[in-house]
Amino acid sequence: MKKTLLSILFLCLTLMTGNIFAQDTKGKEDKKIVLTISGEFDAAIKNYSNDRFATPKGPETEHSATARIPSFDVNMQYQFAPKWKATADVEFISESNIQVDEISLTREFTPTFNIKAGMFILPIGHCNNGYTYLDYFTAGDPEGEYALIPCPFIETGVSLLGKLKCGLSYQASFTTALTPLKYSAQYWTQYATQGFFKDDSFFSSPAISLNLGYDGIRNMRFGAGIYYCTNTARNMSLYSGYKEYCLKNFNKTQSVPVTILFADGQYQNDYFTARASYMQGFMGGTYQLTSYYRSLLNNIDREFNGEELEYVKGAIGKQVISYMGEVGVNIKNCFYKESKGPELIPFVHYECYDSEEKVASELCELRNPCSKVSLWSFGINWKAIENIAVKSSYITRRIGRGSDTMNNANEFALALAYSFDF
């Protein structure tokens, strides 16, 4: 509750600051406010439990029906002066949590060069690269990247960004970096951003990232990027009670570098849409890190100053991988383009991801076959209007690495996705 109140207070202060600055520029240019509200409602009938690591053979067999609102997002961009823009983004997510995705200030110099400072989403990975619920054909976001890296990838720092005349855009960022306290064998760095309203470790070992985009060819969009931190071990939180233990045994003596590479693309015209993405992550020092966390679990409490160690068991991945592709056909435009009826888009979607694609040779016996998932999804989207899409799909997942004895996870899903600008 305390974090929730602080988040709302911070957002209010940001909006008030924008109003104060706007008064100084009154008469020079009209204020420009863009408010975007988006989200999705999901429902599904499943033959499995939610935890695919529940048993050595995968998720437990359990027939169930679920319904949830995964997120409700409110984004505001406020051009309060000719060259200044404030952005605030708040996401209301499942289990009654409020997450602040962005509080930033941008100084615009030219279309090719701008500076953003504050807390914002790094465009690393396909899911962090500007796509929305309406863009994807599946109910919910693609699974792979969400299972491996932070989505959204929220950090605090400064970015240089702009768009060049040839259709090339860029964003180079210098930010806080991931913290190993939240690394795990099951979900790699998914929960490892340093968070909001905390004493972020910035100069200990910051991260650099670069995203390049290209839309110079009609109907096409490409993106690629890299994230790198030379030693995330230095960003470990040092709490009283085990500070000396941590200092002497790990964070000052070991190195845990992290590198994330990704590339994605989209082609979209009136008749069909195709998307694909590829993401690969690398981590050093995984044997030492896994051994260290196993010793922590054996010797001291797994909760540190109210923050719980994410590692449970298994081998933290030395290399992880995720790739995805989907194709949809617009039936309306193919056969009755001049009609005013709704758009029907049948689609096929494929994904594969593995949080333990490669592990340190000393940890091979800890490698969990449930870490790998491949899935197919077939369904149809109904776009009643431009801002609303009703999605239906059948999803079949194969758990494990080539074994026929694993439990698979299948479901039929329905979703309502929307996005409105005001």
Coordinates of C-alpha atoms in Angstrom, one line a residue:
M1 CA 0.0 0.0 0.0
K2 CA 2.9 2.4 0.8
K3 CA 4.4 1.9 -2.6
T4 CA 1.0 2.4 -4.2
L5 CA 0.5 5.7 -2.5
L6 CA 4.0 6.9 -3.3
S7 CA 3.5 6.0 -7.0
I8 CA 0.3 8.0 -7.2
L9 CA 1.8 10.9 -5.3
F10 CA 4.8 10.9 -7.7
L11 CA 2.5 10.9 -10.7
C12 CA 0.4 13.8 -9.3
L13 CA 3.6 15.9 -8.6
T14 CA 4.7 15.3 -12.2
L15 CA 1.4 16.5 -13.6
M16 CA 1.5 19.6 -11.3
T17 CA 5.0 20.4 -12.3
G18 CA 3.9 20.3 -15.9
N19 CA 1.1 22.8 -15.2
I20 CA 3.6 25.2 -13.5
F21 CA 5.9 25.2 -16.4
A22 CA 3.0 25.5 -18.8
Q23 CA 2.0 28.8 -17.2
D24 CA 5.5 30.2 -18.1
T25 CA 4.9 29.5 -21.7
K26 CA 1.3 30.7 -22.0
G27 CA 0.8 32.5 -25.2
K28 CA 3.8 31.0 -26.9
E29 CA 2.2 27.6 -27.8
D30 CA -0.9 25.7 -26.9
K31 CA -0.5 22.9 -24.5
K32 CA -0.6 19.5 -26.1
I33 CA -1.8 16.5 -24.0
V34 CA -2.2 13.0 -25.4
L35 CA -3.8 10.5 -23.1
T36 CA -3.9 6.8 -24.0
I37 CA -5.8 4.1 -22.2
S38 CA -5.2 0.5 -23.2
G39 CA -5.6 -3.0 -21.8
E40 CA -7.0 -6.5 -22.3
F41 CA -9.4 -8.9 -20.7
D42 CA -8.6 -12.6 -20.9
A43 CA -10.5 -15.8 -20.3
A44 CA -9.3 -19.4 -20.8
I45 CA -10.2 -23.0 -20.4
K46 CA -7.1 -25.1 -19.5
N47 CA -6.0 -28.6 -18.9
Y48 CA -3.0 -27.7 -16.7
S49 CA -1.9 -25.8 -13.6
N50 CA -0.2 -22.5 -14.0
D51 CA 3.2 -23.6 -12.8
R52 CA 5.1 -25.6 -15.5
F53 CA 7.8 -26.4 -13.0
A54 CA 5.3 -28.1 -10.6
T55 CA 6.5 -31.6 -11.3
P56 CA 9.6 -33.1 -13.1
K57 CA 7.3 -33.8 -16.0
G58 CA 5.8 -30.3 -16.3
P59 CA 2.6 -28.7 -15.1
E60 CA 0.1 -30.8 -13.2
T61 CA -3.0 -31.9 -15.1
E62 CA -5.9 -29.8 -13.9
H63 CA -9.0 -28.8 -15.8
S64 CA -9.9 -25.3 -15.0
A65 CA -11.4 -22.1 -16.3
T66 CA -9.9 -18.7 -15.6
A67 CA -10.7 -15.0 -16.2
R68 CA -8.5 -12.0 -15.5
I69 CA -7.5 -8.5 -16.4
P70 CA -3.7 -8.8 -17.0
S71 CA -3.2 -5.0 -17.1
F72 CA -4.9 -1.7 -17.6
D73 CA -2.5 1.0 -18.8
V74 CA -2.8 4.8 -18.6
N75 CA -0.2 6.8 -20.5
M76 CA 0.0 10.6 -20.7
Q77 CA 2.3 12.7 -22.8
Y78 CA 2.3 16.4 -22.0
Q79 CA 4.0 18.9 -24.4
F80 CA 4.1 21.7 -21.8
A81 CA 6.6 23.9 -23.7
P82 CA 7.8 24.1 -27.3
K83 CA 10.8 21.8 -26.7
W84 CA 9.8 20.0 -23.5
K85 CA 7.7 16.9 -23.0
A86 CA 6.7 15.1 -19.8
T87 CA 5.6 11.4 -20.0
A88 CA 3.9 9.5 -17.2
D89 CA 2.8 5.9 -17.6
V90 CA 1.0 3.9 -14.9
E91 CA -0.1 0.2 -15.3
F92 CA -2.7 -1.5 -13.1
I93 CA -1.8 -5.1 -13.2
S94 CA -3.2 -8.4 -11.8
E95 CA -3.4 -9.0 -8.1
S96 CA -4.3 -5.3 -7.4
N97 CA -0.7 -4.0 -8.0
I98 CA 0.1 -0.6 -9.5
Q99 CA 3.3 -0.3 -11.5
V100 CA 4.8 2.9 -12.7
D101 CA 6.3 2.2 -16.1
E102 CA 7.6 5.7 -16.9
I103 CA 8.2 9.1 -15.3
S104 CA 10.4 11.0 -17.7
L105 CA 11.2 14.4 -19.1
T106 CA 12.3 14.9 -22.7
R107 CA 14.2 17.9 -24.2
E108 CA 13.7 18.1 -27.9
F109 CA 16.4 19.7 -29.9
T110 CA 15.9 18.5 -33.5
P111 CA 14.1 15.4 -35.0
T112 CA 17.5 13.7 -35.1
F113 CA 18.6 14.5 -31.5
N114 CA 16.7 14.5 -28.2
I115 CA 17.5 13.8 -24.6
K116 CA 15.2 11.8 -22.2
A117 CA 15.9 11.5 -18.5
G118 CA 14.0 9.8 -15.7
M119 CA 12.6 6.3 -15.4
F120 CA 11.5 4.7 -18.7
I121 CA 11.1 1.4 -20.6
L122 CA 14.3 0.3 -22.5
P123 CA 13.3 -0.9 -26.0
I124 CA 15.2 -4.2 -25.6
G125 CA 13.3 -7.2 -26.9
H126 CA 10.3 -7.4 -29.2
C127 CA 7.8 -7.0 -26.4
N128 CA 9.4 -3.7 -25.2
N129 CA 9.7 -2.3 -28.7
G130 CA 6.5 -0.4 -29.1
Y131 CA 3.9 -3.1 -29.8
T132 CA 0.5 -3.2 -28.1
Y133 CA -2.2 -5.7 -27.2
L134 CA -4.0 -4.7 -30.5
D135 CA -0.9 -5.6 -32.5
Y136 CA -0.6 -9.2 -31.4
F137 CA -3.0 -11.8 -32.7
T138 CA -2.7 -14.0 -29.6
A139 CA -4.7 -13.6 -26.4
G140 CA -2.1 -11.9 -24.1
D141 CA 1.4 -11.0 -25.1
P142 CA 3.9 -13.5 -26.6
E143 CA 5.2 -15.8 -23.9
G144 CA 8.9 -16.2 -24.6
E145 CA 10.4 -12.8 -23.8
Y146 CA 8.0 -12.4 -20.8
A147 CA 9.4 -15.6 -19.4
L148 CA 13.1 -14.5 -19.7
I149 CA 13.6 -10.7 -19.5
P150 CA 11.8 -7.8 -17.8
C151 CA 8.7 -6.8 -19.7
P152 CA 8.4 -3.9 -19.3
F153 CA 12.1 -3.3 -19.0
I154 CA 12.0 -0.4 -16.6
E155 CA 15.2 1.4 -15.6
T156 CA 16.3 4.9 -14.5
G157 CA 18.8 6.9 -16.4
V158 CA 19.3 9.0 -19.5
S159 CA 18.8 8.4 -23.3
L160 CA 19.8 10.0 -26.5
L161 CA 17.2 9.4 -29.2
G162 CA 16.0 10.6 -32.6
K163 CA 15.0 9.7 -36.1
L164 CA 17.2 10.2 -39.2
K165 CA 15.9 11.1 -42.6
C166 CA 16.7 7.7 -44.2
G167 CA 14.1 6.0 -42.0
L168 CA 16.6 5.0 -39.3
S169 CA 15.8 5.7 -35.7
Y170 CA 17.9 5.2 -32.6
Q171 CA 17.9 5.2 -28.8
A172 CA 21.1 4.9 -26.8
S173 CA 20.7 4.7 -23.1
F174 CA 22.9 4.8 -19.9
T175 CA 20.8 3.5 -17.0
T176 CA 20.7 1.5 -13.8
A177 CA 21.2 -2.2 -14.4
L178 CA 19.8 -5.6 -13.4
T179 CA 20.3 -7.0 -9.9
P180 CA 21.3 -10.6 -9.4
L181 CA 19.1 -11.0 -6.2
K182 CA 16.2 -11.6 -8.6
Y183 CA 17.9 -14.0 -11.1
S184 CA 16.5 -17.5 -11.3
A185 CA 16.9 -20.7 -13.2
Q186 CA 13.2 -20.7 -14.2
Y187 CA 12.8 -17.1 -15.3
W188 CA 16.4 -15.8 -15.8
T189 CA 16.2 -12.0 -15.4
Q190 CA 12.5 -11.5 -15.6
Y191 CA 12.1 -9.9 -12.2
A192 CA 15.6 -8.4 -11.9
T193 CA 15.1 -4.6 -12.6
Q194 CA 15.9 -2.5 -9.5
G195 CA 12.4 -1.2 -9.1
F196 CA 10.8 2.1 -8.2
F197 CA 11.3 4.3 -5.1
K198 CA 14.4 2.3 -4.0
D199 CA 18.0 3.3 -3.6
D200 CA 19.0 2.2 -7.1
S201 CA 22.6 1.2 -7.5
F202 CA 23.6 3.4 -10.5
F203 CA 27.4 4.0 -10.5
S204 CA 28.3 0.5 -9.1
S205 CA 27.8 -1.1 -12.5
P206 CA 25.4 0.7 -14.9
A207 CA 24.1 -0.6 -18.1
I208 CA 24.4 0.6 -21.7
S209 CA 21.9 -0.2 -24.4
L210 CA 21.3 0.6 -28.0
N211 CA 18.1 0.2 -30.1
L212 CA 18.0 0.8 -33.9
G213 CA 14.8 0.9 -35.9
Y214 CA 14.2 1.1 -39.6
D215 CA 10.9 1.9 -41.4
G216 CA 12.3 3.3 -44.7
I217 CA 10.5 0.6 -46.8
R218 CA 6.8 0.8 -47.2
N219 CA 4.7 -1.4 -44.9
M220 CA 7.8 -2.8 -43.2
R221 CA 9.4 -2.2 -39.8
F222 CA 12.7 -3.6 -38.4
G223 CA 14.4 -3.3 -35.1
A224 CA 17.5 -4.6 -33.4
G225 CA 19.2 -3.9 -30.1
I226 CA 21.8 -4.8 -27.5
Y227 CA 21.9 -4.5 -23.7
Y228 CA 25.1 -4.9 -21.8
C229 CA 26.3 -4.6 -18.2
T230 CA 29.8 -5.5 -17.4
N231 CA 29.2 -6.9 -13.8
T232 CA 25.7 -7.0 -12.4
A233 CA 27.0 -8.6 -9.2
R234 CA 28.0 -5.1 -8.1
N235 CA 24.3 -4.2 -8.1
M236 CA 23.4 -6.7 -5.4
S237 CA 21.5 -5.1 -2.5
L238 CA 23.6 -5.1 0.6
Y239 CA 21.3 -5.4 3.6
S240 CA 22.2 -5.4 7.3
G241 CA 22.6 -8.9 8.7
Y242 CA 24.4 -10.4 5.7
K243 CA 26.3 -7.4 4.3
E244 CA 29.7 -8.7 5.4
Y245 CA 28.9 -12.2 4.2
C246 CA 27.9 -10.8 0.8
L247 CA 31.0 -8.6 0.6
K248 CA 33.5 -11.3 1.5
N249 CA 31.9 -14.1 -0.5
F250 CA 30.5 -12.8 -3.7
N251 CA 29.7 -9.3 -4.9
K252 CA 33.2 -7.9 -4.6
T253 CA 35.0 -11.0 -5.8
Q254 CA 32.9 -12.4 -8.7
S255 CA 31.8 -11.1 -12.1
V256 CA 28.3 -11.6 -13.6
P257 CA 28.1 -9.8 -16.9
V258 CA 24.9 -9.8 -18.8
T259 CA 24.3 -9.3 -22.6
I260 CA 21.0 -9.4 -24.4
L261 CA 20.7 -9.3 -28.2
F262 CA 17.4 -9.0 -30.2
A263 CA 16.1 -8.4 -33.7
D264 CA 12.5 -8.2 -34.9
G265 CA 10.5 -7.3 -38.0
Q266 CA 7.0 -6.8 -39.3
Y267 CA 5.4 -6.6 -42.7
Q268 CA 1.8 -5.3 -42.8
N269 CA -0.4 -4.4 -45.8
D270 CA -4.2 -4.4 -46.4
Y271 CA -4.2 -8.2 -46.9
F272 CA -1.9 -9.8 -44.4
T273 CA 0.5 -9.2 -41.5
A274 CA 3.6 -11.1 -40.6
R275 CA 5.8 -10.6 -37.5
A276 CA 9.0 -12.4 -36.3
S277 CA 11.5 -11.8 -33.5
Y278 CA 14.6 -13.4 -32.1
M279 CA 16.2 -12.8 -28.7
Q280 CA 19.3 -14.3 -27.1
G281 CA 20.7 -13.7 -23.7
F282 CA 24.2 -14.4 -22.2
M283 CA 25.3 -14.4 -18.6
G284 CA 28.8 -15.0 -17.2
G285 CA 29.7 -16.4 -13.8
T286 CA 26.6 -18.6 -13.6
Y287 CA 28.3 -21.5 -11.8
Q288 CA 29.6 -19.2 -9.1
L289 CA 26.2 -17.4 -8.8
T290 CA 24.2 -20.6 -8.7
S291 CA 26.5 -22.1 -6.1
Y292 CA 26.4 -18.9 -4.0
Y293 CA 22.6 -18.8 -3.9
R294 CA 22.4 -22.5 -3.1
S295 CA 24.7 -21.8 -0.1
L296 CA 22.5 -18.8 1.0
L297 CA 19.5 -21.1 1.0
N298 CA 21.3 -23.6 3.1
N299 CA 22.8 -21.2 5.6
I300 CA 20.6 -18.1 6.1
D301 CA 17.0 -17.0 5.7
R302 CA 16.0 -16.5 2.0
E303 CA 14.3 -13.2 2.8
F304 CA 16.5 -10.1 3.1
N305 CA 15.1 -7.0 4.6
G306 CA 11.6 -7.8 3.2
E307 CA 12.9 -8.7 -0.3
E308 CA 12.9 -12.4 -1.2
L309 CA 15.6 -14.2 -3.1
E310 CA 14.1 -15.3 -6.5
Y311 CA 16.4 -18.3 -6.9
V312 CA 14.7 -21.5 -5.7
K313 CA 16.7 -24.3 -7.5
G314 CA 18.1 -25.3 -10.8
A315 CA 20.9 -23.9 -12.9
I316 CA 20.8 -20.2 -13.8
G317 CA 21.1 -20.1 -17.6
K318 CA 24.5 -19.3 -19.2
Q319 CA 22.6 -18.7 -22.4
V320 CA 18.8 -18.3 -23.0
I321 CA 16.8 -18.0 -26.2
S322 CA 13.4 -17.0 -27.5
Y323 CA 12.0 -16.7 -31.0
M324 CA 8.6 -16.1 -32.4
G325 CA 6.7 -15.8 -35.6
E326 CA 3.0 -15.1 -36.6
V327 CA 1.0 -14.6 -39.8
G328 CA -2.5 -13.3 -40.1
V329 CA -4.8 -12.8 -43.2
N330 CA -7.4 -10.1 -43.4
I331 CA -10.4 -11.9 -44.8
K332 CA -12.4 -8.7 -45.2
N333 CA -9.8 -6.9 -47.4
C334 CA -9.2 -10.1 -49.4
F335 CA -12.8 -10.7 -50.4
Y336 CA -15.0 -7.7 -49.6
K337 CA -12.7 -4.8 -49.2
E338 CA -15.3 -2.1 -50.0
S339 CA -17.7 -3.4 -47.3
K340 CA -18.1 -1.6 -44.0
G341 CA -18.2 -4.8 -42.1
P342 CA -15.8 -5.9 -39.4
E343 CA -12.3 -7.3 -40.1
L344 CA -11.8 -11.0 -39.6
I345 CA -8.2 -12.1 -39.3
P346 CA -7.4 -15.9 -39.0
F347 CA -3.8 -16.4 -37.8
V348 CA -1.1 -18.9 -36.9
H349 CA 1.5 -18.2 -34.2
Y350 CA 4.6 -20.2 -33.2
E351 CA 7.0 -19.6 -30.3
C352 CA 10.0 -21.4 -28.7
Y353 CA 11.9 -20.4 -25.6
D354 CA 14.3 -21.9 -23.1
S355 CA 15.6 -20.3 -19.8
E356 CA 18.4 -22.9 -19.7
E357 CA 19.4 -23.2 -23.3
K358 CA 23.0 -23.6 -22.1
V359 CA 24.3 -23.9 -18.5
A360 CA 27.7 -24.1 -17.0
S361 CA 29.2 -27.6 -17.4
E362 CA 29.4 -28.1 -13.7
L363 CA 25.6 -27.6 -13.4
C364 CA 24.4 -29.9 -16.1
E365 CA 22.7 -32.2 -13.6
L366 CA 20.6 -29.3 -12.3
R367 CA 19.2 -28.4 -15.8
N368 CA 15.4 -28.7 -15.8
P369 CA 13.7 -30.1 -18.9
C370 CA 10.7 -27.9 -18.1
S371 CA 12.7 -24.8 -18.9
K372 CA 12.1 -25.3 -22.6
V373 CA 8.7 -24.6 -24.2
S374 CA 7.5 -24.7 -27.8
L375 CA 4.0 -23.7 -28.7
W376 CA 1.6 -23.3 -31.6
S377 CA -1.5 -21.1 -31.5
F378 CA -4.3 -21.0 -34.1
G379 CA -7.2 -18.6 -34.0
I380 CA -9.1 -15.7 -35.4
N381 CA -9.3 -12.0 -34.5
W382 CA -12.4 -9.9 -35.0
K383 CA -11.8 -6.2 -35.2
A384 CA -15.2 -4.6 -34.7
I385 CA -13.7 -1.1 -34.9
E386 CA -10.1 0.1 -35.1
N387 CA -9.7 0.4 -31.4
I388 CA -11.1 -2.9 -30.2
A389 CA -10.2 -6.5 -31.1
V390 CA -11.9 -9.7 -29.9
K391 CA -9.4 -12.6 -30.1
S392 CA -10.0 -16.4 -29.9
S393 CA -7.3 -19.0 -30.1
Y394 CA -6.4 -22.6 -29.4
I395 CA -2.9 -22.9 -27.8
T396 CA -0.9 -26.2 -27.6
R397 CA 2.4 -26.2 -25.7
R398 CA 5.1 -28.9 -25.8
I399 CA 7.1 -28.9 -22.5
G400 CA 10.7 -30.3 -22.4
R401 CA 13.5 -31.2 -24.8
G402 CA 12.3 -34.0 -27.1
S403 CA 10.7 -36.2 -24.5
D404 CA 7.3 -37.8 -25.1
T405 CA 6.8 -38.4 -21.3
M406 CA 6.3 -34.8 -20.4
N407 CA 2.9 -33.2 -19.6
N408 CA 1.8 -30.7 -22.2
A409 CA -0.3 -27.6 -21.6
N410 CA -3.2 -26.8 -23.8
E411 CA -5.9 -24.2 -23.6
F412 CA -8.7 -22.4 -25.5
A413 CA -8.5 -18.6 -24.9
L414 CA -10.7 -15.6 -25.5
A415 CA -9.6 -11.9 -25.1
L416 CA -10.8 -8.4 -25.6
A417 CA -8.1 -5.9 -26.4
Y418 CA -8.6 -2.1 -26.6
S419 CA -6.6 1.1 -27.0
F420 CA -8.1 4.7 -27.0
D421 CA -6.4 8.1 -27.5
F422 CA -7.9 11.2 -26.0

